[in-house]
Short mmCIF file of C-alpha atoms in Angstrom, two decimals:
data_model
loop_
_atom_site.label_atom_id
_atom_site.label_comp_id
_atom_site.label_asym_id
_atom_site.label_seq_id
_atom_site.Cartn_x
_atom_site.Cartn_y
_atom_site.Cartn_z
CA UNK A 1 0.00 0.00 0.00
CA UNK A 2 1.16 3.60 0.47
CA UNK A 3 4.50 3.78 2.34
CA UNK A 4 4.29 6.00 5.39
CA UNK A 5 7.50 7.79 4.58
CA UNK A 6 5.99 9.06 1.35
CA UNK A 7 3.54 11.18 3.34
CA UNK A 8 6.04 12.88 5.65
CA UNK A 9 5.51 16.64 5.98
CA UNK A 10 9.22 17.47 6.12
CA UNK A 11 11.92 17.20 3.52
CA UNK A 12 15.67 17.06 3.14
CA UNK A 13 15.35 19.34 0.11
CA UNK A 14 14.50 22.89 1.20
CA UNK A 15 13.15 25.31 -1.37
CA UNK A 16 14.38 28.81 -2.02
CA UNK A 17 11.43 31.19 -2.30
CA UNK A 18 13.30 33.98 -4.07
CA UNK A 19 10.93 35.09 -6.82
CA UNK A 20 12.45 34.72 -10.29
CA UNK A 21 11.85 37.50 -12.80
CA UNK A 22 9.94 35.19 -15.13
CA UNK A 23 6.48 33.65 -15.04
CA UNK A 24 6.73 30.16 -13.55
CA UNK A 25 4.88 27.21 -15.02
CA UNK A 26 2.61 25.22 -12.74
CA UNK A 27 3.47 21.58 -13.37
CA UNK A 28 4.26 18.69 -15.65
CA UNK A 29 2.10 15.56 -15.69
CA UNK A 30 2.83 12.12 -17.07
CA UNK A 31 0.96 8.83 -17.21
CA UNK A 32 1.58 5.42 -18.71
CA UNK A 33 -0.58 2.32 -19.18
CA UNK A 34 1.76 -0.52 -20.13
CA UNK A 35 1.29 -4.00 -18.63
CA UNK A 36 4.55 -5.90 -18.91
CA UNK A 37 6.70 -2.75 -19.00
CA UNK A 38 8.69 -1.03 -16.24
CA UNK A 39 6.15 1.76 -15.88
CA UNK A 40 7.95 3.48 -12.98
CA UNK A 41 11.11 3.86 -15.04
CA UNK A 42 9.11 5.12 -18.04
CA UNK A 43 7.45 7.68 -15.76
CA UNK A 44 10.80 8.71 -14.30
CA UNK A 45 12.24 9.51 -17.72
CA UNK A 46 9.01 11.20 -18.79
CA UNK A 47 9.20 13.49 -15.77
CA UNK A 48 12.90 14.04 -16.42
CA UNK A 49 11.97 15.48 -19.83
CA UNK A 50 9.29 17.66 -18.20
CA UNK A 51 11.56 18.96 -15.43
CA UNK A 52 11.45 22.50 -16.84
CA UNK A 53 7.75 22.69 -15.92
CA UNK A 54 8.44 22.48 -12.18
CA UNK A 55 11.47 22.03 -9.95
CA UNK A 56 10.02 22.02 -6.43
CA UNK A 57 8.82 18.45 -6.02
CA UNK A 58 8.27 15.23 -7.92
CA UNK A 59 6.26 12.07 -7.41
CA UNK A 60 5.21 8.80 -9.01
CA UNK A 61 2.31 6.49 -8.08
CA UNK A 62 1.99 3.00 -9.60
CA UNK A 63 -0.89 0.52 -9.58
CA UNK A 64 -0.31 -3.20 -9.05
CA UNK A 65 -3.75 -4.79 -8.94
CA UNK A 66 -5.56 -3.22 -6.00
CA UNK A 67 -2.31 -1.96 -4.50
CA UNK A 68 -0.91 1.51 -5.06
CA UNK A 69 2.73 2.35 -4.51
CA UNK A 70 3.71 6.00 -4.02
CA UNK A 71 6.87 7.99 -3.62
CA UNK A 72 7.11 11.78 -3.69
CA UNK A 73 9.44 14.34 -2.16
CA UNK A 74 10.81 17.84 -2.56
CA UNK A 75 13.51 18.39 -5.14
CA UNK A 76 14.36 17.61 -8.74
CA UNK A 77 13.30 14.34 -10.36
CA UNK A 78 16.90 13.06 -10.21
CA UNK A 79 17.07 13.92 -6.48
CA UNK A 80 13.75 12.36 -5.53
CA UNK A 81 14.24 8.97 -7.24
CA UNK A 82 16.92 6.31 -7.52
CA UNK A 83 17.08 2.76 -8.90
CA UNK A 84 16.07 1.17 -5.58
CA UNK A 85 13.02 3.38 -5.13
CA UNK A 86 11.90 2.82 -8.71
CA UNK A 87 12.12 -0.97 -8.30
CA UNK A 88 9.64 -0.72 -5.42
CA UNK A 89 7.15 1.14 -7.63
CA UNK A 90 5.72 -1.98 -9.27
CA UNK A 91 2.67 -2.18 -11.48
CA UNK A 92 1.17 -1.69 -14.92
CA UNK A 93 -0.05 1.92 -14.56
CA UNK A 94 2.05 4.91 -13.47
CA UNK A 95 1.09 8.51 -12.77
CA UNK A 96 3.87 11.09 -12.42
CA UNK A 97 4.11 14.76 -11.55
CA UNK A 98 6.72 17.47 -11.27
CA UNK A 99 5.57 20.57 -9.47
CA UNK A 100 5.91 24.30 -9.20
CA UNK A 101 3.41 25.45 -6.59
CA UNK A 102 0.69 27.92 -7.55
CA UNK A 103 -2.08 26.78 -5.18
CA UNK A 104 -0.82 25.44 -1.87
CA UNK A 105 2.54 26.08 -0.27
CA UNK A 106 5.76 24.36 -1.23
CA UNK A 107 5.76 21.43 1.20
CA UNK A 108 6.07 17.71 0.59
CA UNK A 109 2.49 17.10 1.76
CA UNK A 110 1.38 19.22 -1.21
CA UNK A 111 3.55 17.28 -3.66
CA UNK A 112 1.69 15.18 -6.20
CA UNK A 113 0.27 12.77 -7.28
CA UNK A 114 -2.61 13.26 -4.84
CA UNK A 115 -3.73 9.80 -3.69
CA UNK A 116 -7.17 9.25 -2.13
CA UNK A 117 -9.11 6.11 -1.19
CA UNK A 118 -12.57 5.28 -2.53
CA UNK A 119 -14.95 2.33 -2.31
CA UNK A 120 -13.44 1.05 -5.59
CA UNK A 121 -9.85 1.41 -4.41
CA UNK A 122 -7.28 4.18 -4.61
CA UNK A 123 -7.01 6.87 -7.25
CA UNK A 124 -3.88 8.89 -7.97
CA UNK A 125 -4.22 12.29 -9.63
CA UNK A 126 -1.64 14.60 -11.21
CA UNK A 127 -2.80 18.11 -12.13
CA UNK A 128 -1.44 20.92 -14.28
CA UNK A 129 -3.42 24.16 -14.04
CA UNK A 130 -5.41 26.05 -11.45
CA UNK A 131 -9.07 25.99 -10.43
CA UNK A 132 -10.77 29.35 -9.94
CA UNK A 133 -13.64 28.07 -7.76
CA UNK A 134 -11.58 26.46 -4.99
CA UNK A 135 -13.53 28.25 -2.24
CA UNK A 136 -16.89 26.88 -3.41
CA UNK A 137 -15.47 23.43 -4.08
CA UNK A 138 -13.82 23.21 -0.66
CA UNK A 139 -17.10 24.21 1.00
CA UNK A 140 -18.99 21.58 -1.01
CA UNK A 141 -16.50 18.85 -0.05
CA UNK A 142 -16.52 19.95 3.58
CA UNK A 143 -20.30 19.52 3.61
CA UNK A 144 -19.74 16.02 2.24
CA UNK A 145 -17.54 15.45 5.33
CA UNK A 146 -14.21 15.10 3.60
CA UNK A 147 -10.97 15.84 5.45
CA UNK A 148 -8.16 17.64 3.61
CA UNK A 149 -4.56 16.48 3.85
CA UNK A 150 -3.21 19.31 1.71
CA UNK A 151 -3.94 22.91 0.72
CA UNK A 152 -4.05 22.23 -3.04
CA UNK A 153 -6.89 22.45 -5.53
CA UNK A 154 -5.55 19.20 -7.01
CA UNK A 155 -6.55 17.26 -3.90
CA UNK A 156 -10.02 18.81 -4.15
CA UNK A 157 -10.45 17.42 -7.69
CA UNK A 158 -9.38 13.96 -6.43
CA UNK A 159 -11.80 14.18 -3.50
CA UNK A 160 -14.61 15.33 -5.78
CA UNK A 161 -14.11 12.20 -7.90
CA UNK A 162 -13.92 10.05 -4.74
CA UNK A 163 -17.17 11.55 -3.49
CA UNK A 164 -19.00 10.67 -6.70
CA UNK A 165 -17.54 7.14 -6.73
CA UNK A 166 -18.49 6.61 -3.10
CA UNK A 167 -22.05 7.58 -3.98
CA UNK A 168 -22.31 4.56 -6.27
CA UNK A 169 -20.83 5.66 -9.60
CA UNK A 170 -18.08 3.78 -11.42
CA UNK A 171 -14.71 5.40 -12.18
CA UNK A 172 -15.79 6.92 -15.46
CA UNK A 173 -19.18 8.22 -14.28
CA UNK A 174 -17.65 9.52 -11.06
CA UNK A 175 -14.94 11.46 -12.88
CA UNK A 176 -17.34 12.97 -15.42
CA UNK A 177 -19.68 14.08 -12.61
CA UNK A 178 -16.82 15.61 -10.63
CA UNK A 179 -15.57 17.72 -13.54
CA UNK A 180 -18.89 19.56 -13.59
CA UNK A 181 -17.94 20.86 -10.12
CA UNK A 182 -14.56 22.17 -11.30
CA UNK A 183 -14.04 25.56 -12.94
CA UNK A 184 -10.69 26.72 -14.24
CA UNK A 185 -7.69 25.21 -15.98
CA UNK A 186 -6.88 21.54 -15.54
CA UNK A 187 -5.01 18.96 -17.52
CA UNK A 188 -5.18 15.75 -15.50
CA UNK A 189 -3.65 12.29 -15.48
CA UNK A 190 -5.60 9.97 -13.17
CA UNK A 191 -4.64 6.42 -12.28
CA UNK A 192 -7.10 3.83 -10.91
CA UNK A 193 -6.86 0.03 -10.47
CA UNK A 194 -8.98 -0.35 -13.63
CA UNK A 195 -7.32 2.09 -15.99
CA UNK A 196 -5.73 5.44 -16.75
CA UNK A 197 -7.52 8.70 -17.55
CA UNK A 198 -6.34 11.80 -19.38
CA UNK A 199 -8.53 14.90 -19.10
CA UNK A 200 -8.50 18.51 -20.28
CA UNK A 201 -10.82 21.29 -19.15
CA UNK A 202 -13.34 22.60 -21.72
CA UNK A 203 -10.93 25.37 -22.78
CA UNK A 204 -7.82 23.22 -22.97
CA UNK A 205 -5.73 25.97 -21.43
CA UNK A 206 -2.91 23.62 -20.42
CA UNK A 207 -1.56 21.05 -22.91
CA UNK A 208 -1.86 17.26 -22.74
CA UNK A 209 -0.80 14.79 -25.44
CA UNK A 210 -1.27 11.07 -26.11
CA UNK A 211 1.40 8.70 -27.37
CA UNK A 212 1.83 4.97 -27.97
CA UNK A 213 4.79 2.77 -27.13
CA UNK A 214 6.48 1.27 -30.20
CA UNK A 215 6.44 -2.23 -28.68
CA UNK A 216 2.63 -2.31 -28.54
CA UNK A 217 0.14 0.24 -29.91
CA UNK A 218 -2.22 -0.54 -27.01
CA UNK A 219 0.38 0.70 -24.54
CA UNK A 220 -0.45 4.39 -24.08
CA UNK A 221 1.41 7.36 -22.67
CA UNK A 222 0.03 10.74 -21.53
CA UNK A 223 2.30 13.76 -21.13
CA UNK A 224 2.15 17.54 -20.82
CA UNK A 225 4.36 17.88 -23.89
CA UNK A 226 5.61 15.75 -26.76
CA UNK A 227 9.18 15.91 -25.39
CA UNK A 228 7.89 13.60 -22.62
CA UNK A 229 7.01 11.05 -25.30
CA UNK A 230 10.24 11.44 -27.27
CA UNK A 231 12.50 10.56 -24.38
CA UNK A 232 11.01 7.06 -24.03
CA UNK A 233 10.58 6.47 -27.76
CA UNK A 234 6.79 6.82 -27.71
CA UNK A 235 5.00 7.93 -30.90
CA UNK A 236 2.84 11.03 -30.75
CA UNK A 237 -0.77 10.08 -31.52
CA UNK A 238 -2.74 13.29 -30.91
CA UNK A 239 -3.64 15.88 -28.28
CA UNK A 240 -6.31 15.26 -25.70
CA UNK A 241 -8.98 17.67 -26.89
CA UNK A 242 -10.55 20.42 -24.76
CA UNK A 243 -13.43 18.94 -22.76
CA UNK A 244 -12.32 15.37 -23.51
CA UNK A 245 -11.64 12.40 -21.24
CA UNK A 246 -9.66 9.46 -22.60
CA UNK A 247 -10.09 6.20 -20.68
CA UNK A 248 -7.29 3.69 -21.20
CA UNK A 249 -7.84 0.08 -20.11
CA UNK A 250 -6.87 -3.42 -21.24
CA UNK A 251 -9.51 -3.01 -23.97
CA UNK A 252 -7.74 0.01 -25.47
CA UNK A 253 -8.50 3.73 -25.40
CA UNK A 254 -12.03 5.16 -25.34
CA UNK A 255 -12.88 8.86 -25.75
CA UNK A 256 -15.63 10.83 -24.02
CA UNK A 257 -16.41 14.43 -24.93
CA UNK A 258 -18.07 15.48 -21.71
CA UNK A 259 -18.29 19.27 -22.06
CA UNK A 260 -21.32 20.69 -23.91
CA UNK A 261 -19.38 23.75 -25.15
CA UNK A 262 -15.67 23.05 -25.54
CA UNK A 263 -13.71 26.01 -26.93
CA UNK A 264 -9.93 25.77 -27.10
CA UNK A 265 -8.04 28.58 -25.39
CA UNK A 266 -4.51 27.19 -25.24
CA UNK A 267 -2.16 29.39 -23.19
CA UNK A 268 -0.08 31.22 -25.78
CA UNK A 269 2.75 31.58 -23.23
CA UNK A 270 3.23 27.81 -23.54
CA UNK A 271 4.35 28.50 -27.09
CA UNK A 272 6.43 31.58 -26.31
CA UNK A 273 8.25 30.39 -23.22
CA UNK A 274 7.02 27.52 -21.03
CA UNK A 275 7.16 24.43 -23.18
CA UNK A 276 10.46 23.04 -24.40
CA UNK A 277 11.52 24.21 -27.89
CA UNK A 278 11.61 20.61 -29.14
CA UNK A 279 7.98 20.01 -28.17
CA UNK A 280 5.34 20.16 -30.91
CA UNK A 281 2.22 22.33 -30.62
CA UNK A 282 -0.17 23.36 -33.37
CA UNK A 283 1.65 21.07 -35.79
CA UNK A 284 5.18 22.51 -35.50
CA UNK A 285 8.07 22.53 -33.09
CA UNK A 286 8.09 25.46 -30.71
CA UNK A 287 11.62 26.20 -31.87
CA UNK A 288 10.13 27.00 -35.30
CA UNK A 289 7.39 29.15 -33.78
CA UNK A 290 9.88 31.08 -31.66
CA UNK A 291 12.11 31.71 -34.66
CA UNK A 292 9.05 33.01 -36.52
CA UNK A 293 8.09 35.48 -33.79
CA UNK A 294 11.71 36.65 -33.86
CA UNK A 295 11.32 37.34 -37.59
CA UNK A 296 8.04 39.18 -36.94
CA UNK A 297 9.74 41.18 -34.19
CA UNK A 298 12.48 42.24 -36.60
CA UNK A 299 9.91 43.38 -39.17
CA UNK A 300 8.08 45.37 -36.51
CA UNK A 301 10.98 47.00 -34.67
CA UNK A 302 14.27 46.86 -36.53
CA UNK A 303 17.12 49.08 -35.36
CA UNK A 304 20.63 49.44 -36.76
CA UNK A 305 23.16 47.35 -34.82
CA UNK A 306 26.24 45.16 -35.16
CA UNK A 307 25.07 41.90 -33.55
CA UNK A 308 21.94 40.18 -32.29
CA UNK A 309 22.15 38.09 -29.11
CA UNK A 310 19.55 36.18 -27.13
CA UNK A 311 19.06 35.69 -23.40
CA UNK A 312 19.76 31.96 -22.88
CA UNK A 313 18.01 29.70 -23.23
CA UNK A 314 14.49 30.86 -24.00
CA UNK A 315 15.45 33.98 -25.98
CA UNK A 316 17.80 32.20 -28.39
CA UNK A 317 15.36 30.94 -31.09
CA UNK A 318 13.67 34.34 -31.37
CA UNK A 319 17.09 36.02 -31.58
CA UNK A 320 18.07 33.69 -34.44
CA UNK A 321 14.83 34.54 -36.24
CA UNK A 322 15.48 38.26 -35.67
CA UNK A 323 18.96 37.86 -37.13
CA UNK A 324 17.70 35.95 -40.17
CA UNK A 325 15.06 38.58 -40.94
CA UNK A 326 17.29 41.60 -40.32
CA UNK A 327 20.55 40.33 -41.78
CA UNK A 328 22.37 41.42 -38.60
CA UNK A 329 24.75 38.63 -37.47
CA UNK A 330 23.68 36.43 -34.55
CA UNK A 331 26.26 35.89 -31.82
CA UNK A 332 26.41 34.32 -28.40
CA UNK A 333 27.01 37.24 -26.06
CA UNK A 334 25.87 35.64 -22.81
CA UNK A 335 26.94 32.25 -21.49
CA UNK A 336 24.57 30.47 -19.14
CA UNK A 337 25.76 28.31 -16.27
CA UNK A 338 23.34 25.43 -16.75
CA UNK A 339 24.41 23.69 -13.56
CA UNK A 340 23.53 26.43 -11.13
CA UNK A 341 20.59 25.47 -8.95
CA UNK A 342 19.06 27.17 -5.97
CA UNK A 343 21.69 28.29 -3.51
CA UNK A 344 21.22 29.16 0.13
CA UNK A 345 24.68 30.67 0.55
CA UNK A 346 24.69 34.46 0.47
CA UNK A 347 27.49 36.10 -1.54
CA UNK A 348 29.85 38.40 0.32
CA UNK A 349 29.47 42.16 0.07
CA UNK A 350 32.54 42.43 -2.15
CA UNK A 351 31.09 39.77 -4.47
CA UNK A 352 27.84 41.73 -4.69
CA UNK A 353 29.74 44.92 -5.50
CA UNK A 354 31.65 43.09 -8.22
CA UNK A 355 28.30 42.13 -9.75
CA UNK A 356 28.04 38.41 -8.91
CA UNK A 357 26.96 36.55 -12.05
CA UNK A 358 25.62 33.19 -10.98
CA UNK A 359 23.64 32.32 -14.09
CA UNK A 360 24.73 34.55 -16.99
CA UNK A 361 28.19 35.78 -17.88
CA UNK A 362 28.87 38.16 -20.81
CA UNK A 363 31.52 37.46 -23.45
CA UNK A 364 33.59 40.61 -23.42
CA UNK A 365 35.44 39.99 -26.67
CA UNK A 366 32.11 39.46 -28.51
CA UNK A 367 30.43 42.54 -27.04
CA UNK A 368 33.19 45.13 -26.76
CA UNK A 369 32.65 48.11 -29.05
CA UNK A 370 29.44 46.64 -30.48
CA UNK A 371 25.92 47.96 -30.88
CA UNK A 372 23.89 45.08 -29.49
CA UNK A 373 20.29 43.96 -29.98
CA UNK A 374 19.35 41.61 -27.15
CA UNK A 375 16.22 39.46 -27.50
CA UNK A 376 14.32 38.03 -24.55
CA UNK A 377 10.92 36.33 -24.31
CA UNK A 378 9.34 38.56 -21.66
CA UNK A 379 9.83 41.22 -19.00
CA UNK A 380 7.85 40.67 -15.81
CA UNK A 381 9.29 42.93 -13.13
CA UNK A 382 12.32 44.27 -14.96
CA UNK A 383 14.88 43.50 -12.26
CA UNK A 384 16.73 40.83 -14.25
CA UNK A 385 16.57 42.81 -17.49
CA UNK A 386 18.25 45.77 -15.84
CA UNK A 387 21.06 43.58 -14.47
CA UNK A 388 21.64 42.00 -17.89
CA UNK A 389 21.79 45.39 -19.60
CA UNK A 390 24.32 46.63 -17.04
CA UNK A 391 26.46 43.50 -17.58
CA UNK A 392 26.46 44.09 -21.35
CA UNK A 393 27.52 47.72 -20.92
CA UNK A 394 30.20 46.70 -18.42
CA UNK A 395 31.50 44.26 -21.05
CA UNK A 396 31.92 47.14 -23.51
CA UNK A 397 28.70 47.23 -25.53
CA UNK A 398 28.32 50.77 -26.90
CA UNK A 399 24.55 50.52 -27.42
CA UNK A 400 21.99 48.06 -26.02
CA UNK A 401 18.63 47.67 -27.76
CA UNK A 402 16.19 45.26 -26.12
CA UNK A 403 13.54 43.40 -28.10
CA UNK A 404 10.90 41.26 -26.39
CA UNK A 405 9.27 38.38 -28.30
CA UNK A 406 5.93 38.78 -26.51
CA UNK A 407 3.61 41.73 -25.79
CA UNK A 408 3.82 43.58 -22.42
CA UNK A 409 2.60 41.41 -19.51
CA UNK A 410 -0.04 43.61 -17.89
CA UNK A 411 -2.30 41.13 -16.08
CA UNK A 412 -1.70 38.18 -13.73
CA UNK A 413 -2.63 34.61 -14.60
CA UNK A 414 -5.27 32.65 -12.69
CA UNK A 415 -4.94 29.44 -14.70
CA UNK A 416 -1.77 27.82 -13.44
CA UNK A 417 1.07 30.28 -14.00
CA UNK A 418 2.65 31.85 -10.95
CA UNK A 419 2.72 35.56 -11.79
CA UNK A 420 2.98 38.47 -9.39
CA UNK A 421 0.04 40.58 -8.35
CA UNK A 422 -0.73 43.21 -10.95
CA UNK A 423 1.04 46.04 -9.13
CA UNK A 424 4.31 44.04 -9.37
CA UNK A 425 4.09 43.68 -13.18
CA UNK A 426 6.21 46.48 -14.59
CA UNK A 427 4.15 46.88 -17.78
CA UNK A 428 0.96 47.31 -15.73
CA UNK A 429 2.29 50.41 -14.01
CA UNK A 430 4.71 51.91 -16.54
CA UNK A 431 4.67 52.87 -20.21
CA UNK A 432 7.17 51.29 -22.59
CA UNK A 433 9.24 54.49 -22.45
CA UNK A 434 9.26 54.40 -18.63
CA UNK A 435 10.32 50.72 -18.71
CA UNK A 436 13.09 51.61 -21.16
CA UNK A 437 14.40 54.22 -18.75
CA UNK A 438 14.19 51.89 -15.78
CA UNK A 439 16.10 49.02 -17.37
CA UNK A 440 18.50 51.53 -18.98
CA UNK A 441 18.42 50.43 -22.62
CA UNK A 442 18.84 52.68 -25.65
CA UNK A 443 15.61 51.43 -27.22
CA UNK A 444 12.92 48.93 -26.17
CA UNK A 445 10.23 47.29 -28.28
CA UNK A 446 7.81 44.42 -27.72
CA UNK A 447 6.21 42.01 -30.18
CA UNK A 448 2.69 43.08 -31.10
CA UNK A 449 -0.27 41.03 -29.87
CA UNK A 450 -1.42 40.61 -33.47
CA UNK A 451 2.04 39.48 -34.60
CA UNK A 452 2.28 36.94 -31.78
CA UNK A 453 -1.03 35.31 -32.73
CA UNK A 454 -0.60 35.52 -36.50
CA UNK A 455 2.69 33.64 -36.20
CA UNK A 456 0.82 30.62 -34.78
CA UNK A 457 -0.92 30.19 -38.18
CA UNK A 458 -4.00 29.19 -36.17
CA UNK A 459 -7.30 30.89 -35.39
CA UNK A 460 -6.28 33.67 -32.94
CA UNK A 461 -9.50 33.07 -30.99
CA UNK A 462 -8.26 29.62 -29.94
CA UNK A 463 -5.60 31.00 -27.57
CA UNK A 464 -5.69 32.48 -24.08
CA UNK A 465 -3.67 35.71 -24.02
CA UNK A 466 -5.23 37.18 -20.86
CA UNK A 467 -1.85 38.10 -19.36
CA UNK A 468 -1.46 40.59 -22.24
CA UNK A 469 -5.06 41.80 -22.55
CA UNK A 470 -6.97 41.14 -19.31
CA UNK A 471 -9.61 39.23 -21.29
CA UNK A 472 -9.99 36.07 -19.18
CA UNK A 473 -11.74 33.21 -21.03
CA UNK A 474 -13.00 31.63 -17.78
CA UNK A 475 -14.82 33.98 -15.43
CA UNK A 476 -12.80 34.76 -12.30
CA UNK A 477 -14.77 35.08 -9.03
CA UNK A 478 -14.43 38.54 -7.50
CA UNK A 479 -12.71 37.26 -4.35
CA UNK A 480 -10.06 35.51 -6.45
CA UNK A 481 -9.75 38.44 -8.85
CA UNK A 482 -9.12 40.94 -6.07
CA UNK A 483 -6.20 38.89 -4.80
CA UNK A 484 -4.13 39.72 -7.89
CA UNK A 485 -5.89 42.43 -9.92
CA UNK A 486 -4.93 45.47 -7.90
CA UNK A 487 -5.08 48.12 -10.60
CA UNK A 488 -8.04 49.60 -12.43
CA UNK A 489 -6.17 50.55 -15.58
CA UNK A 490 -3.30 49.18 -17.59
CA UNK A 491 -0.27 51.11 -18.68
CA UNK A 492 -0.31 53.34 -21.70
CA UNK A 493 1.86 52.31 -24.63
#
């Protein structure tokens, strides 16, 4: 059954709460139905490929008949698991999760998968997204006399399913009933003793894809992104559609379109920044999309310069596209230390004064005497941008022109991205000229909203771009809205 040590509320892996100057993705989810395969190891590698989606905690639950085996802890996937632990995770179904907390604090008790017991056995749920009606749902479940082990909306979804199952429904009926209680963004992988479910909310805000193992086409894999399939050699089959539940059992995969009005609103920031560049969305690799928005950015805001550089790693494809369109040579001007993790050791005062560069170091001989265009994917608060600009000038750049391959972020996200409250978003309180002055660049320009969407080559109405416009596709309750929307007007541009 569930090992006691997997439910400890302490951890050997503390988490640094220093807020990065980027939006943070909520989570990565992974599931596999593969009798006869080492499902725990497949899940481990799937999560390894999805590590960029969350670095706070990781967990895997496996089903072996009526037994469920669970291990989860704080830390990276490679820190949480080893060969011995994976051997103990026996079974034919696995559900995996790697987490960045958006609802619920960063503690091991809030790590996923969330495992709850029902009259039909255990269910294990992994969730990417954020519900917007958690207050109502918690009240409803409290009235049904459920106790909460965690402070996450993910546990509430699991308990809602358990409640319906305990009232006499089977797994499928219970899940479909529970989703009618949930409002917001959710891509789910749910394991049960009978089979594996993959679910997306009616707007499909967060991604979820289906793959098959090459050894047997009836062995299915679910993952947040196609890179989670590639790592284990699984073939991409299709996306789980908005408002769809796929039910994978020994009989194969069945599909249920449970929402009366599905309308895709995929988070466009997945394409700009969150998902890995080798993942495929909307029929092309995100590397290709990011190069295209770089080309659009060059057409919209070209300036005379000697070199184009990108902020590693997420700004590189757009910088290459900018270079291709403009004819200005691309160069690597910043080197990223890819092995730096969270540190709890404070630098000395003299190190601070010298401008400690933990993650990015400029190449002086590339930058010296050059007029530089630097491309990044977004500016949230502006603190990191200002430090990068200073480092480029210190390295001898004579001009620094910043180009951003997304529109100004003026509104917080309520659907599974950890963004600041609105008053902390620099573009919500300052004009582009004021931001330019604050980060001390010679010129500053953002990608247009129209250019961003046109580059997808898809219907622009099928994306959520609320962080740029304030037009939220799912209604936000006033109590939730007030927690982040602290301004009545957005900045002038």
